[in-house]
CSV table of N, CA and C in Angstrom, one decimal:
chain,number,residue,atom,x,y,z
E,1,MET,N,0.8,-1.2,0.0
E,1,MET,CA,0.0,0.0,0.0
E,1,MET,C,0.9,1.3,0.0
E,2,GLU,N,2.0,1.2,0.6
E,2,GLU,CA,2.9,2.4,0.7
E,2,GLU,C,3.4,2.8,-0.6
E,3,ALA,N,3.7,1.9,-1.5
E,3,ALA,CA,4.1,2.2,-2.9
E,3,ALA,C,3.1,3.0,-3.6
E,4,VAL,N,1.8,2.6,-3.5
E,4,VAL,CA,0.7,3.4,-4.1
E,4,VAL,C,0.6,4.8,-3.4
E,5,ARG,N,0.6,4.8,-2.1
E,5,ARG,CA,0.5,6.1,-1.4
E,5,ARG,C,1.6,7.0,-1.7
E,6,ARG,N,2.8,6.5,-1.8
E,6,ARG,CA,4.0,7.3,-2.0
E,6,ARG,C,4.0,7.9,-3.4
E,7,ASN,N,3.3,7.2,-4.4
E,7,ASN,CA,3.3,7.6,-5.8
E,7,ASN,C,1.9,8.1,-6.2
E,8,LYS,N,1.1,8.4,-5.3
E,8,LYS,CA,-0.3,8.8,-5.6
E,8,LYS,C,-0.4,9.9,-6.6
E,9,THR,N,0.3,11.0,-6.4
E,9,THR,CA,0.2,12.2,-7.2
E,9,THR,C,0.7,11.8,-8.6
E,10,ALA,N,1.8,11.1,-8.8
E,10,ALA,CA,2.3,10.7,-10.1
E,10,ALA,C,1.3,9.8,-10.8
E,11,ILE,N,0.8,8.8,-10.1
E,11,ILE,CA,-0.2,7.9,-10.6
E,11,ILE,C,-1.4,8.7,-11.1
E,12,GLY,N,-1.9,9.6,-10.3
E,12,GLY,CA,-3.1,10.4,-10.6
E,12,GLY,C,-2.8,11.2,-11.9
E,13,THR,N,-1.7,11.8,-12.0
E,13,THR,CA,-1.3,12.7,-13.1
E,13,THR,C,-1.3,11.8,-14.4
E,14,ILE,N,-0.7,10.7,-14.3
E,14,ILE,CA,-0.6,9.8,-15.5
E,14,ILE,C,-2.0,9.3,-15.9
E,15,PHE,N,-2.8,8.9,-15.0
E,15,PHE,CA,-4.1,8.4,-15.4
E,15,PHE,C,-5.1,9.4,-15.9
E,16,CYS,N,-4.8,10.7,-15.7
E,16,CYS,CA,-5.7,11.8,-16.3
E,16,CYS,C,-5.7,11.7,-17.8
E,17,ALA,N,-4.7,11.1,-18.4
E,17,ALA,CA,-4.7,11.0,-19.9
E,17,ALA,C,-5.8,10.1,-20.4
E,18,ASP,N,-6.1,9.0,-19.6
E,18,ASP,CA,-7.2,8.1,-20.1
E,18,ASP,C,-7.7,7.4,-18.9
E,19,TYR,N,-8.6,8.0,-18.2
E,19,TYR,CA,-9.2,7.5,-16.9
E,19,TYR,C,-10.0,6.3,-17.2
E,20,GLY,N,-10.7,6.2,-18.3
E,20,GLY,CA,-11.6,5.1,-18.6
E,20,GLY,C,-10.9,3.8,-18.7
E,21,LEU,N,-9.7,3.8,-19.3
E,21,LEU,CA,-9.0,2.5,-19.4
E,21,LEU,C,-8.6,1.9,-18.1
E,22,ILE,N,-8.1,2.7,-17.2
E,22,ILE,CA,-7.7,2.2,-15.9
E,22,ILE,C,-8.9,1.8,-15.1
E,23,LEU,N,-10.0,2.5,-15.2
E,23,LEU,CA,-11.2,2.1,-14.5
E,23,LEU,C,-11.7,0.8,-15.0
E,24,ASN,N,-11.7,0.6,-16.3
E,24,ASN,CA,-12.1,-0.7,-16.9
E,24,ASN,C,-11.2,-1.8,-16.5
E,25,LYS,N,-9.9,-1.6,-16.5
E,25,LYS,CA,-8.9,-2.6,-16.2
E,25,LYS,C,-9.1,-3.1,-14.7
E,26,VAL,N,-9.3,-2.2,-13.8
E,26,VAL,CA,-9.4,-2.6,-12.4
E,26,VAL,C,-10.7,-3.3,-12.2
E,27,ASP,N,-11.7,-3.0,-13.0
E,27,ASP,CA,-13.0,-3.7,-13.0
E,27,ASP,C,-12.8,-5.1,-13.5
E,28,GLU,N,-12.1,-5.2,-14.7
E,28,GLU,CA,-11.9,-6.5,-15.3
E,28,GLU,C,-11.2,-7.5,-14.3
E,29,LYS,N,-10.2,-7.0,-13.6
E,29,LYS,CA,-9.4,-7.8,-12.7
E,29,LYS,C,-10.1,-8.0,-11.3
E,30,LYS,N,-11.3,-7.4,-11.2
E,30,LYS,CA,-12.2,-7.5,-10.0
E,30,LYS,C,-11.5,-7.0,-8.8
E,31,LEU,N,-10.7,-5.9,-9.0
E,31,LEU,CA,-10.1,-5.2,-7.8
E,31,LEU,C,-11.1,-4.3,-7.2
E,32,ILE,N,-12.2,-4.0,-7.9
E,32,ILE,CA,-13.3,-3.2,-7.3
E,32,ILE,C,-14.6,-4.0,-7.6
E,33,THR,N,-15.6,-3.8,-6.8
E,33,THR,CA,-16.9,-4.4,-7.1
E,33,THR,C,-17.6,-3.7,-8.2
E,34,ARG,N,-18.7,-4.3,-8.8
E,34,ARG,CA,-19.4,-3.7,-9.8
E,34,ARG,C,-20.1,-2.4,-9.3
E,35,ARG,N,-20.6,-2.4,-8.1
E,35,ARG,CA,-21.2,-1.2,-7.5
E,35,ARG,C,-20.1,-0.1,-7.4
E,36,GLU,N,-18.9,-0.4,-6.9
E,36,GLU,CA,-17.9,0.6,-6.8
E,36,GLU,C,-17.5,1.1,-8.2
E,37,TYR,N,-17.5,0.2,-9.2
E,37,TYR,CA,-17.2,0.7,-10.6
E,37,TYR,C,-18.2,1.7,-11.0
E,38,ASN,N,-19.5,1.4,-10.8
E,38,ASN,CA,-20.6,2.3,-11.2
E,38,ASN,C,-20.5,3.6,-10.5
E,39,ASN,N,-20.2,3.5,-9.2
E,39,ASN,CA,-20.1,4.8,-8.4
E,39,ASN,C,-18.9,5.6,-8.9
E,40,LEU,N,-17.7,5.0,-9.2
E,40,LEU,CA,-16.6,5.7,-9.6
E,40,LEU,C,-16.8,6.3,-11.0
E,41,LYS,N,-17.6,5.6,-11.8
E,41,LYS,CA,-17.8,6.1,-13.2
E,41,LYS,C,-18.8,7.3,-13.2
E,42,ASN,N,-19.6,7.4,-12.2
E,42,ASN,CA,-20.7,8.4,-12.2
E,42,ASN,C,-20.6,9.4,-11.0
E,43,ILE,N,-19.4,9.7,-10.6
E,43,ILE,CA,-19.2,10.8,-9.6
E,43,ILE,C,-19.6,12.1,-10.2
E,44,ASN,N,-20.6,12.7,-9.5
E,44,ASN,CA,-21.1,14.0,-10.0
E,44,ASN,C,-20.2,15.2,-9.4
E,45,GLY,N,-20.0,16.2,-10.2
E,45,GLY,CA,-19.3,17.4,-9.7
E,45,GLY,C,-17.8,17.2,-9.6
E,46,GLU,N,-17.2,16.2,-10.1
E,46,GLU,CA,-15.8,16.0,-10.1
E,46,GLU,C,-15.2,16.1,-11.5
E,47,ASP,N,-14.0,16.6,-11.6
E,47,ASP,CA,-13.3,16.6,-12.8
E,47,ASP,C,-12.5,15.3,-12.9
E,48,ILE,N,-11.8,15.1,-14.0
E,48,ILE,CA,-11.0,13.9,-14.2
E,48,ILE,C,-10.1,13.6,-13.0
E,49,TRP,N,-9.4,14.6,-12.5
E,49,TRP,CA,-8.5,14.4,-11.4
E,49,TRP,C,-9.2,13.8,-10.2
E,50,GLY,N,-10.4,14.4,-9.9
E,50,GLY,CA,-11.2,13.9,-8.8
E,50,GLY,C,-11.6,12.4,-9.0
E,51,HIS,N,-11.9,12.0,-10.2
E,51,HIS,CA,-12.3,10.6,-10.5
E,51,HIS,C,-11.1,9.7,-10.3
E,52,VAL,N,-9.9,10.2,-10.8
E,52,VAL,CA,-8.7,9.3,-10.7
E,52,VAL,C,-8.3,9.2,-9.2
E,53,ILE,N,-8.3,10.2,-8.4
E,53,ILE,CA,-7.9,10.1,-7.0
E,53,ILE,C,-8.9,9.3,-6.3
E,54,ALA,N,-10.2,9.4,-6.6
E,54,ALA,CA,-11.2,8.5,-5.9
E,54,ALA,C,-10.9,7.1,-6.2
E,55,LEU,N,-10.5,6.7,-7.4
E,55,LEU,CA,-10.1,5.3,-7.8
E,55,LEU,C,-8.9,4.9,-7.0
E,56,VAL,N,-7.9,5.7,-6.9
E,56,VAL,CA,-6.6,5.3,-6.2
E,56,VAL,C,-6.9,5.2,-4.7
E,57,ASP,N,-7.7,6.1,-4.2
E,57,ASP,CA,-8.1,6.0,-2.7
E,57,ASP,C,-8.9,4.7,-2.5
E,58,LYS,N,-9.8,4.4,-3.4
E,58,LYS,CA,-10.6,3.2,-3.2
E,58,LYS,C,-9.7,1.9,-3.2
E,59,ILE,N,-8.7,1.9,-4.1
E,59,ILE,CA,-7.8,0.8,-4.1
E,59,ILE,C,-7.0,0.7,-2.8
E,60,MET,N,-6.5,1.9,-2.3
E,60,MET,CA,-5.7,1.9,-1.1
E,60,MET,C,-6.5,1.5,0.1
E,61,ASN,N,-7.8,1.9,0.1
E,61,ASN,CA,-8.7,1.5,1.3
E,61,ASN,C,-9.0,0.0,1.3
E,62,LYS,N,-8.8,-0.7,0.2
E,62,LYS,CA,-9.0,-2.1,0.2
E,62,LYS,C,-7.9,-3.0,0.8
E,63,GLY,N,-6.8,-2.3,1.1
E,63,GLY,CA,-5.7,-3.0,1.8
E,63,GLY,C,-4.5,-3.5,0.9
E,64,ASP,N,-3.6,-4.1,1.6
E,64,ASP,CA,-2.3,-4.5,0.9
E,64,ASP,C,-2.5,-5.4,-0.2
E,65,ALA,N,-3.3,-6.4,-0.1
E,65,ALA,CA,-3.5,-7.4,-1.2
E,65,ALA,C,-4.0,-6.8,-2.4
E,66,THR,N,-5.0,-5.9,-2.3
E,66,THR,CA,-5.5,-5.2,-3.5
E,66,THR,C,-4.5,-4.3,-4.1
E,67,CYS,N,-3.8,-3.6,-3.2
E,67,CYS,CA,-2.7,-2.7,-3.7
E,67,CYS,C,-1.7,-3.5,-4.5
E,68,GLU,N,-1.3,-4.6,-4.0
E,68,GLU,CA,-0.3,-5.4,-4.7
E,68,GLU,C,-0.8,-5.9,-6.0
E,69,ALA,N,-2.1,-6.3,-6.1
E,69,ALA,CA,-2.7,-6.7,-7.3
E,69,ALA,C,-2.8,-5.5,-8.3
E,70,PHE,N,-3.0,-4.4,-7.8
E,70,PHE,CA,-3.1,-3.1,-8.6
E,70,PHE,C,-1.7,-2.8,-9.2
E,71,LEU,N,-0.7,-2.9,-8.3
E,71,LEU,CA,0.7,-2.6,-8.8
E,71,LEU,C,1.1,-3.7,-9.9
E,72,ASN,N,0.7,-4.9,-9.6
E,72,ASN,CA,1.0,-6.0,-10.6
E,72,ASN,C,0.3,-5.7,-11.9
E,73,LEU,N,-0.9,-5.2,-11.9
E,73,LEU,CA,-1.7,-4.9,-13.1
E,73,LEU,C,-0.9,-3.7,-13.8
E,74,LEU,N,-0.5,-2.7,-13.1
E,74,LEU,CA,0.2,-1.6,-13.7
E,74,LEU,C,1.5,-2.0,-14.4
E,75,GLN,N,2.1,-3.0,-13.9
E,75,GLN,CA,3.4,-3.3,-14.4
E,75,GLN,C,3.4,-4.5,-15.4
E,76,THR,N,2.3,-5.2,-15.6
E,76,THR,CA,2.3,-6.3,-16.4
E,76,THR,C,1.3,-6.2,-17.6
E,77,ASP,N,0.2,-5.4,-17.5
E,77,ASP,CA,-0.8,-5.4,-18.5
E,77,ASP,C,-0.3,-4.6,-19.7
E,78,ASP,N,-0.3,-5.2,-20.9
E,78,ASP,CA,0.2,-4.6,-22.1
E,78,ASP,C,-0.5,-3.3,-22.5
E,79,ASP,N,-1.9,-3.3,-22.4
E,79,ASP,CA,-2.6,-2.1,-22.7
E,79,ASP,C,-2.3,-1.0,-21.8
E,80,ILE,N,-2.1,-1.2,-20.5
E,80,ILE,CA,-1.7,-0.2,-19.5
E,80,ILE,C,-0.3,0.3,-19.8
E,81,LYS,N,0.6,-0.6,-20.1
E,81,LYS,CA,2.0,-0.2,-20.4
E,81,LYS,C,2.1,0.6,-21.6
E,82,SER,N,1.3,0.3,-22.6
E,82,SER,CA,1.3,1.1,-23.9
E,82,SER,C,0.6,2.5,-23.8
E,83,THR,N,-0.5,2.5,-23.0
E,83,THR,CA,-1.3,3.7,-22.8
E,83,THR,C,-0.6,4.7,-21.9
E,84,TYR,N,0.0,4.2,-20.8
E,84,TYR,CA,0.6,5.0,-19.8
E,84,TYR,C,2.1,4.7,-19.7
E,85,PRO,N,2.9,5.0,-20.7
E,85,PRO,CA,4.4,4.6,-20.7
E,85,PRO,C,5.1,5.3,-19.5
E,86,GLU,N,4.6,6.4,-19.0
E,86,GLU,CA,5.2,7.1,-17.9
E,86,GLU,C,5.3,6.3,-16.6
E,87,LEU,N,4.5,5.3,-16.5
E,87,LEU,CA,4.5,4.4,-15.3
E,87,LEU,C,5.8,3.8,-15.1
E,88,LYS,N,6.6,3.5,-16.2
E,88,LYS,CA,7.9,2.9,-16.1
E,88,LYS,C,8.9,3.8,-15.3
E,89,ASN,N,8.6,5.1,-15.3
E,89,ASN,CA,9.5,6.0,-14.6
E,89,ASN,C,9.2,6.1,-13.1
E,90,ILE,N,8.2,5.4,-12.6
E,90,ILE,CA,7.9,5.4,-11.2
E,90,ILE,C,8.7,4.4,-10.4
E,91,GLN,N,9.3,4.8,-9.3
E,91,GLN,CA,10.1,3.8,-8.5
E,91,GLN,C,9.1,3.2,-7.5
E,92,TRP,N,8.7,2.0,-7.7
E,92,TRP,CA,7.7,1.3,-6.8
E,92,TRP,C,8.3,0.9,-5.5
E,93,SER,N,9.6,0.5,-5.5
E,93,SER,CA,10.2,0.0,-4.3
E,93,SER,C,11.0,1.1,-3.6
E,94,ALA,N,10.8,1.3,-2.3
E,94,ALA,CA,11.6,2.3,-1.5
E,94,ALA,C,12.9,1.8,-1.1
E,95,THR,N,13.3,0.5,-1.3
E,95,THR,CA,14.5,0.0,-0.8
E,95,THR,C,15.7,0.1,-1.8
E,96,ILE,N,15.4,0.5,-3.0
E,96,ILE,CA,16.5,0.6,-4.0
E,96,ILE,C,17.2,1.9,-3.8
E,97,PRO,N,18.5,1.8,-3.5
E,97,PRO,CA,19.3,3.1,-3.3
E,97,PRO,C,19.6,3.7,-4.7
E,98,LEU,N,19.6,5.0,-4.7
E,98,LEU,CA,20.0,5.8,-5.9
E,98,LEU,C,21.5,5.6,-6.2
E,99,THR,N,21.8,5.2,-7.4
E,99,THR,CA,23.2,5.1,-7.7
E,99,THR,C,23.7,6.3,-8.5
E,100,GLN,N,22.8,7.1,-9.0
E,100,GLN,CA,23.1,8.3,-9.8
E,100,GLN,C,22.3,9.4,-9.2
E,101,PRO,N,22.8,10.7,-9.4
E,101,PRO,CA,22.0,11.8,-9.0
E,101,PRO,C,20.6,11.9,-9.7
E,102,VAL,N,19.6,12.4,-9.1
E,102,VAL,CA,18.3,12.5,-9.7
E,102,VAL,C,18.4,13.7,-10.7
E,103,GLN,N,17.8,13.5,-11.9
E,103,GLN,CA,17.9,14.5,-12.9
E,103,GLN,C,16.6,15.4,-12.8
E,104,SER,N,16.8,16.7,-13.0
E,104,SER,CA,15.6,17.5,-13.0
E,104,SER,C,14.6,17.3,-14.1
E,105,SER,N,15.1,16.6,-15.2
E,105,SER,CA,14.1,16.4,-16.3
E,105,SER,C,13.0,15.5,-15.9
E,106,SER,N,13.2,14.6,-15.0
E,106,SER,CA,12.1,13.7,-14.6
E,106,SER,C,11.0,14.5,-13.9
E,107,GLU,N,11.3,15.5,-13.1
E,107,GLU,CA,10.3,16.4,-12.5
E,107,GLU,C,9.6,17.2,-13.6
E,108,ASP,N,10.4,17.7,-14.6
E,108,ASP,CA,9.8,18.4,-15.7
E,108,ASP,C,8.8,17.6,-16.4
E,109,HIS,N,9.1,16.3,-16.6
E,109,HIS,CA,8.2,15.4,-17.3
E,109,HIS,C,6.8,15.3,-16.6
E,110,PHE,N,6.8,15.2,-15.2
E,110,PHE,CA,5.6,15.1,-14.5
E,110,PHE,C,4.9,16.4,-14.5
E,111,ASP,N,5.6,17.5,-14.5
E,111,ASP,CA,5.0,18.8,-14.6
E,111,ASP,C,4.3,19.0,-15.9
E,112,GLY,N,4.8,18.5,-17.0
E,112,GLY,CA,4.1,18.6,-18.2
E,112,GLY,C,2.8,17.8,-18.2
E,113,MET,N,2.9,16.6,-17.5
E,113,MET,CA,1.6,15.8,-17.4
E,113,MET,C,0.6,16.6,-16.5
E,114,SER,N,1.1,17.3,-15.5
E,114,SER,CA,0.2,18.0,-14.7
E,114,SER,C,-0.5,19.1,-15.5
E,115,GLN,N,0.3,19.8,-16.3
E,115,GLN,CA,-0.3,20.8,-17.2
E,115,GLN,C,-1.4,20.2,-18.1
E,116,GLU,N,-1.1,19.0,-18.7
E,116,GLU,CA,-2.1,18.3,-19.5
E,116,GLU,C,-3.4,18.0,-18.7
E,117,CYS,N,-3.2,17.5,-17.5
E,117,CYS,CA,-4.3,17.2,-16.6
E,117,CYS,C,-5.1,18.5,-16.3
E,118,LYS,N,-4.4,19.6,-16.1
E,118,LYS,CA,-5.1,20.9,-15.8
E,118,LYS,C,-5.9,21.3,-17.0
E,119,ARG,N,-5.3,21.1,-18.2
E,119,ARG,CA,-6.0,21.5,-19.4
E,119,ARG,C,-7.3,20.6,-19.6
E,120,ILE,N,-7.2,19.4,-19.3
E,120,ILE,CA,-8.3,18.5,-19.4
E,120,ILE,C,-9.4,18.9,-18.5
E,121,ARG,N,-9.0,19.3,-17.2
E,121,ARG,CA,-10.0,19.8,-16.3
E,121,ARG,C,-10.7,21.0,-16.7
E,122,ARG,N,-10.0,21.9,-17.4
E,122,ARG,CA,-10.7,23.2,-17.8
E,122,ARG,C,-11.6,22.9,-19.0
E,123,VAL,N,-11.3,21.9,-19.8
E,123,VAL,CA,-12.2,21.6,-21.0
E,123,VAL,C,-13.5,21.0,-20.5
E,124,THR,N,-13.5,20.1,-19.5
E,124,THR,CA,-14.7,19.4,-19.1
E,124,THR,C,-15.5,20.2,-18.1
């Protein structure tokens, strides 16, 4: 669960690009119930960011086993990997020490995604 919590903002930013795909994938893998799926699909008064964060929170609230299944889905599903290539830049494990300095370009990458998410919010 900590890996999801630690990367919640990055995950949310990435999923703003295509919220429907990730919602359908977690439904297919039965990580959420059908009722939860319908509730997440029909949240009134929320923009895409709100929908994405509600989904991530729902997954985290289900506990470690569901979070592990979610992380496995993110790292192994071909549709997810091709739709959200930025996921490969997320460090899921906190135990891997850095061997090289962190580059500022990775932060710039997520800032660009944040701008895209903000643009989507304004359009809807």
